[in-house]
PDB file of C-alpha atoms in Angstrom:
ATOM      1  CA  UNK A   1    -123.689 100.155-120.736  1.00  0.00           C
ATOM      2  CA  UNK A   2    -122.854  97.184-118.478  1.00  0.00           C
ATOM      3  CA  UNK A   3    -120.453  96.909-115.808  1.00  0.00           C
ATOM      4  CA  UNK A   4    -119.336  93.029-114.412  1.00  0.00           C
ATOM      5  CA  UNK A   5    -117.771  92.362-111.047  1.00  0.00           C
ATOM      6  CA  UNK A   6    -115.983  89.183-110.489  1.00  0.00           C
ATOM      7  CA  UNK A   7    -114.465  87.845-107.619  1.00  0.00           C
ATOM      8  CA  UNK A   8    -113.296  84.540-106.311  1.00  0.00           C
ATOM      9  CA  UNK A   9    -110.243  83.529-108.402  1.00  0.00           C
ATOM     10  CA  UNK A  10    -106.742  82.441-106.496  1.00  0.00           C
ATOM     11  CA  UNK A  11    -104.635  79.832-105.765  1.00  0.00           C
ATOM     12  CA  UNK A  12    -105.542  75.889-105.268  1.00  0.00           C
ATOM     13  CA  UNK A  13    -103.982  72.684-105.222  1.00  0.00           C
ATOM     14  CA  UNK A  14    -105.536  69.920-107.096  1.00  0.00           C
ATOM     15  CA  UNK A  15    -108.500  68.386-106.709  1.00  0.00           C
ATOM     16  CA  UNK A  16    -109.557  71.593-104.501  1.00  0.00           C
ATOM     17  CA  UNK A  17    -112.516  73.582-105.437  1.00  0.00           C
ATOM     18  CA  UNK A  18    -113.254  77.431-105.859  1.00  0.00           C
ATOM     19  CA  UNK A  19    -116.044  79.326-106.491  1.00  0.00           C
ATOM     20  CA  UNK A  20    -115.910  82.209-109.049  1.00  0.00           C
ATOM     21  CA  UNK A  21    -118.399  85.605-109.075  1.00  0.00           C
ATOM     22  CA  UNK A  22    -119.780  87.730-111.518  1.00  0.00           C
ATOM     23  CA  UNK A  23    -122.195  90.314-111.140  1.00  0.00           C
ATOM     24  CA  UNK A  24    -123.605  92.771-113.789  1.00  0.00           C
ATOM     25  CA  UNK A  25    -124.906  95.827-113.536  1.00  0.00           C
ATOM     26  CA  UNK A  26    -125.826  99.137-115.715  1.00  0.00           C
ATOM     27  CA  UNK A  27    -128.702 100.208-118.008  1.00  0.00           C
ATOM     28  CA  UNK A  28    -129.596  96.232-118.151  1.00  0.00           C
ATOM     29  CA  UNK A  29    -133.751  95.606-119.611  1.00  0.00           C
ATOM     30  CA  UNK A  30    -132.367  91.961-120.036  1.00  0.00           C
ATOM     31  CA  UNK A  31    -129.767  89.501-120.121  1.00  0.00           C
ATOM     32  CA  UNK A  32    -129.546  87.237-123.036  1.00  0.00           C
ATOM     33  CA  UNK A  33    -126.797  84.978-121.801  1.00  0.00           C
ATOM     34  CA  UNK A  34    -124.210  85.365-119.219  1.00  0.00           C
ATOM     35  CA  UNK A  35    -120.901  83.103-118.928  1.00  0.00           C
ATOM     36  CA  UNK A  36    -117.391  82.257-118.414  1.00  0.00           C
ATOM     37  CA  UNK A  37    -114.739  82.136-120.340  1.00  0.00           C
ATOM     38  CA  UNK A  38    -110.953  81.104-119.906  1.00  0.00           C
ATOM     39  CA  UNK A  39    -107.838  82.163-121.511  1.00  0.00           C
ATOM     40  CA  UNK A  40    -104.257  80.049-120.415  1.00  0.00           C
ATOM     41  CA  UNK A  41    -100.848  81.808-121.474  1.00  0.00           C
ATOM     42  CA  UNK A  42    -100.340  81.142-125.103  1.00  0.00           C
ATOM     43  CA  UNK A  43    -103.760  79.241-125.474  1.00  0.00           C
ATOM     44  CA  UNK A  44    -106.899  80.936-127.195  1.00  0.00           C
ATOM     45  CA  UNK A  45    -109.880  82.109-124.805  1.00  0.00           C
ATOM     46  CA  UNK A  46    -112.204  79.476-124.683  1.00  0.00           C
ATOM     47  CA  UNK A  47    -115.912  78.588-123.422  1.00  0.00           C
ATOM     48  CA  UNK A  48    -116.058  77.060-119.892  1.00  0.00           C
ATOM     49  CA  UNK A  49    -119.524  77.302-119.341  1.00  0.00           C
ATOM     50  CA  UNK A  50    -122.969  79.393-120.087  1.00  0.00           C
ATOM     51  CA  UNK A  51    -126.433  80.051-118.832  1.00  0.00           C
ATOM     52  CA  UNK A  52    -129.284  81.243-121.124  1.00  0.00           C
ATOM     53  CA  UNK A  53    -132.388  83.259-120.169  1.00  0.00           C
ATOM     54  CA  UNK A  54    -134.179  80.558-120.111  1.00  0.00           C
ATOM     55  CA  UNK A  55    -131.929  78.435-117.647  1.00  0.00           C
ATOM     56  CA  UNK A  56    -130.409  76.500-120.491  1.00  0.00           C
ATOM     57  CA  UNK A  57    -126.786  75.906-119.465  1.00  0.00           C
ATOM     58  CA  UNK A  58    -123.974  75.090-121.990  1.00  0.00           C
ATOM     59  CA  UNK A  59    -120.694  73.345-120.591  1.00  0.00           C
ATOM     60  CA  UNK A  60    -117.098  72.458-122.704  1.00  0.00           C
ATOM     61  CA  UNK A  61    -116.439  69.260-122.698  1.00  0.00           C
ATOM     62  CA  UNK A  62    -113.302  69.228-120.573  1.00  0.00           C
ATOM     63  CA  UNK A  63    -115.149  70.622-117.173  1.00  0.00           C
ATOM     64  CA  UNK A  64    -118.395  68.904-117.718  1.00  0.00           C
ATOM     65  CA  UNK A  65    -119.071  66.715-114.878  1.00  0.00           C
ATOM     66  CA  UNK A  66    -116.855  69.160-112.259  1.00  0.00           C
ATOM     67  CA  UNK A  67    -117.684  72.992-112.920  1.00  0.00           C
ATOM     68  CA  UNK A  68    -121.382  74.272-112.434  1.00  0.00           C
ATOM     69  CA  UNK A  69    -122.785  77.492-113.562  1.00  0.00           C
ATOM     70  CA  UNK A  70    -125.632  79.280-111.857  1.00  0.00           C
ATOM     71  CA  UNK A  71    -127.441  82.772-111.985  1.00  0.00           C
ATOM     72  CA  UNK A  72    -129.278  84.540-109.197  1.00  0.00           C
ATOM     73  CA  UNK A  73    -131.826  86.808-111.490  1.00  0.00           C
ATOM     74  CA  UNK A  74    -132.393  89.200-108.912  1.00  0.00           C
ATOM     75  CA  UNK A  75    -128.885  89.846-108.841  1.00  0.00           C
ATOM     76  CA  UNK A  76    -128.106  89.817-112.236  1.00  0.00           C
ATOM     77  CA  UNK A  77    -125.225  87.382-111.000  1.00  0.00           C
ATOM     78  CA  UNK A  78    -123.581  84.275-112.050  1.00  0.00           C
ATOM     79  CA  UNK A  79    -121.364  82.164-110.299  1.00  0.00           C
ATOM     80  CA  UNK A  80    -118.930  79.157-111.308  1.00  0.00           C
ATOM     81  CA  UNK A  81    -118.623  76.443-109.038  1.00  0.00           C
ATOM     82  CA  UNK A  82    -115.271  74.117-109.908  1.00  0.00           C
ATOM     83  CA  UNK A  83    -114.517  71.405-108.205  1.00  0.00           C
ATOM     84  CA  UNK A  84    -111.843  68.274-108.768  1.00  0.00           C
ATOM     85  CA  UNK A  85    -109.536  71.318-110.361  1.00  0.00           C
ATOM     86  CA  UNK A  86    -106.894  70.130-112.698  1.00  0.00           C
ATOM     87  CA  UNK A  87    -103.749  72.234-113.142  1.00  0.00           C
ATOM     88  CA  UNK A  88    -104.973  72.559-116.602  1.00  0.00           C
ATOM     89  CA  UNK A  89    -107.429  74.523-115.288  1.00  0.00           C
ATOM     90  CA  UNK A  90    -105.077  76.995-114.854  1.00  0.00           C
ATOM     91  CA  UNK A  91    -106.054  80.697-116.552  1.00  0.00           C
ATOM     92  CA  UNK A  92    -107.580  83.650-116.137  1.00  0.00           C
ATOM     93  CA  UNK A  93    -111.363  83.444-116.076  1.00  0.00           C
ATOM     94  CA  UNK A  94    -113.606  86.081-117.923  1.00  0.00           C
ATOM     95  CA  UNK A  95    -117.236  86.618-117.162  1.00  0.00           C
ATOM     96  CA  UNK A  96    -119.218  87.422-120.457  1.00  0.00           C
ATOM     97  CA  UNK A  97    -122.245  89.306-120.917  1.00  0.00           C
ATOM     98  CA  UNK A  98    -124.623  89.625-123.620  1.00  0.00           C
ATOM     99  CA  UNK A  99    -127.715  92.198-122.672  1.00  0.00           C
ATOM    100  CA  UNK A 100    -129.939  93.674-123.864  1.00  0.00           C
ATOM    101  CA  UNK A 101    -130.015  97.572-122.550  1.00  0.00           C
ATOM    102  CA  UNK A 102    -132.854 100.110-122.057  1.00  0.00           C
ATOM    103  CA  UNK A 103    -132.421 101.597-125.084  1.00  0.00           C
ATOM    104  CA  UNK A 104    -133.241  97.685-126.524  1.00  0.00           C
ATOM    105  CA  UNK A 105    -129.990  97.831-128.011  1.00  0.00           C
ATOM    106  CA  UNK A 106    -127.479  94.470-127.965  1.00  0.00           C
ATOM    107  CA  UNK A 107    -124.650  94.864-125.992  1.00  0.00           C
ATOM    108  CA  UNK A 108    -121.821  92.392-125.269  1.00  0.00           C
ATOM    109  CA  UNK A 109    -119.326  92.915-122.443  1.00  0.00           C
ATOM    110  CA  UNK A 110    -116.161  91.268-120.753  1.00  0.00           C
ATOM    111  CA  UNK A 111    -115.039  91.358-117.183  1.00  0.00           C
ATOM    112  CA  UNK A 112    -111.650  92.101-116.408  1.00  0.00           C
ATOM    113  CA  UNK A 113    -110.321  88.549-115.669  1.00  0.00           C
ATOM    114  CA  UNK A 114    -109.978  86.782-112.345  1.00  0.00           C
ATOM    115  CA  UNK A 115    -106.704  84.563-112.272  1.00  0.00           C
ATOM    116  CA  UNK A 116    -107.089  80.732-111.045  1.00  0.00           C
ATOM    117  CA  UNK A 117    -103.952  78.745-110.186  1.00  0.00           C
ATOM    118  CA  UNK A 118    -104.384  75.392-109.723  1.00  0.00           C
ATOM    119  CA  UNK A 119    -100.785  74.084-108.378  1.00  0.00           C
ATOM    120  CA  UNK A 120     -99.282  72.192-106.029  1.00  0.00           C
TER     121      UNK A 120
END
């Protein structure tokens, strides 16, 4: 199993920055991919931004340009830097996992949300 941490959601004003968390941890052999996901009230959850094993990143249009994502391996931890934030930004956040465990089963796992306000 895998367990993800995040931290570093809240409230900002526009144009502000935050930086956003996530650490996994558990029976991990490997990570495939690791991201970040957002979901806004009434909206769908959609892809903000990805890192592959290999470094790869993958960002949605809309943030490309302001958000960064980044990985510390040793940590098993991936962080989301946002910057110029637009109140559309506005939703909670969801770090996504997909490992591969000891066992060298496939495992895909969801962090509990981190809520980011971006308001005025």
């Amino acid at each position: 199993q895998v367990q993800l941490v995040e931290s570093g959601g809240g409230l900002v004003q526009p144009g502000g920055s935050l930086r956003l968390s996530c650490a996994a941890s558990g029976s991990i052999f490997s990570i495939n991919v690791m991201g970040w996901y957002r979901q806004a009230p009434g909206q769908q959850r959609e892809l903000v931004a990805r890192i592959f094993s290999g470094g790869s990143t993958h960002y949605a249009d809309s943030v490309k340009g302001r958000f960064t994502i980044s990985r510390d391996n040793a940590k098993n931890t991936i962080y989301l830097q946002m910057k110029s934030l637009k109140p559309e930004d506005t939703a909670v956040y969801y770090c996504n996992v997909v490992a591969i465990l000891s066992t060298r089963s496939t495992t895909q796992t969801w962090g509990q949300g981190t809520q980011v306000t971006v308001s005025s």
